[in-house]
């Protein structure tokens, strides 16, 4: 904004395009978003929806010098920004309790048949530098949970109810006079041809093809969504499966095979068998026998 542009173009209408557009509007610019798809169809709509800012953000041995400090500033800014969405109608952002349940039972054969996850280097972990923002895990006393023989810990987590969060961002953008143009770019020259002095690139994974940026790597696998269950208001982690009680459907995600699951995997075809294995693992925890 140092060049005082009165007009800004944002390429991409996922959560980062909309967030950038809103920031530019608040700084006084007129903003047009150009994108092939709007938020409900983008990758952003397919996220788990947890505020876990150091999750898979960089590889341990590849982060640029000084990145940890930049990351911390970004995380603290993001935390403050998202706090402003708490308590709004529609609950775009909220805090939930989450439980981690561990037992000594090895994963059942049903949950170990999915093949091995790709191996690779470890992800960097920066969480300690924002320990003051993130509630600590606390052990739940044995006998205070319904799970016999299991060890249970609890903490709190900020989550995004993505359907409503996206809707809120889109509304705020249009209310502030934002314009949307459907467009698909195949080369940077097409963006230059827009004639805008300031262009913010928020094309997500699309940047790999558009900007020929081969450093972009998929780092997440899939999620599955169960129908919304308004009475379930807590998250759960059990045997490499997590469940997040989003208002737009309970998200179930498997880390079967380890933390590097999904790394380098470009396949976006939904894997129903994986989802069913994950649900079965959770069902075992809630079976009357437990
Ligand atoms: C299974 C899964 C779980 C995840 N869980 C979390 C989580 O819990 N928390 C978290 O913070 N993150 C999570 N993420 C990551 C998160 O989803 C992404 O980091 C985020 O959505 C990226 O947003 P974006 O706006 O940069 O990109 P996108 O949402 O991909 O948006 C890109 C935009 O650019 C447009 N575009 C791209 N190329 C072109 C082109 N050539 N021409 C025109 N338009 C173009 C698209 O149409 C779209 O509008 C998860 C991701 C996955 C896959």
PDB file of N, CA and C in Angstrom, residues 119 185 191 258:
ATOM      1  N   UNK A 119       6.625 -41.586   2.857  1.00  0.00           N
ATOM      2  CA  UNK A 119       7.534 -41.089   3.890  1.00  0.00           C
ATOM      3  C   UNK A 119       8.170 -39.806   3.363  1.00  0.00           C
ATOM      4  N   UNK A 185      -6.755 -17.754 -15.585  1.00  0.00           N
ATOM      5  CA  UNK A 185      -5.512 -17.288 -16.193  1.00  0.00           C
ATOM      6  C   UNK A 185      -4.604 -18.469 -16.494  1.00  0.00           C
ATOM      7  N   UNK A 191      -2.484 -11.710 -16.590  1.00  0.00           N
ATOM      8  CA  UNK A 191      -2.708 -10.903 -15.382  1.00  0.00           C
ATOM      9  C   UNK A 191      -2.173  -9.490 -15.615  1.00  0.00           C
ATOM     10  N   UNK A 258       0.709 -42.035   9.674  1.00  0.00           N
ATOM     11  CA  UNK A 258       1.632 -41.046  10.223  1.00  0.00           C
ATOM     12  C   UNK A 258       1.413 -39.638   9.738  1.00  0.00           C
TER      13      UNK A 258
END
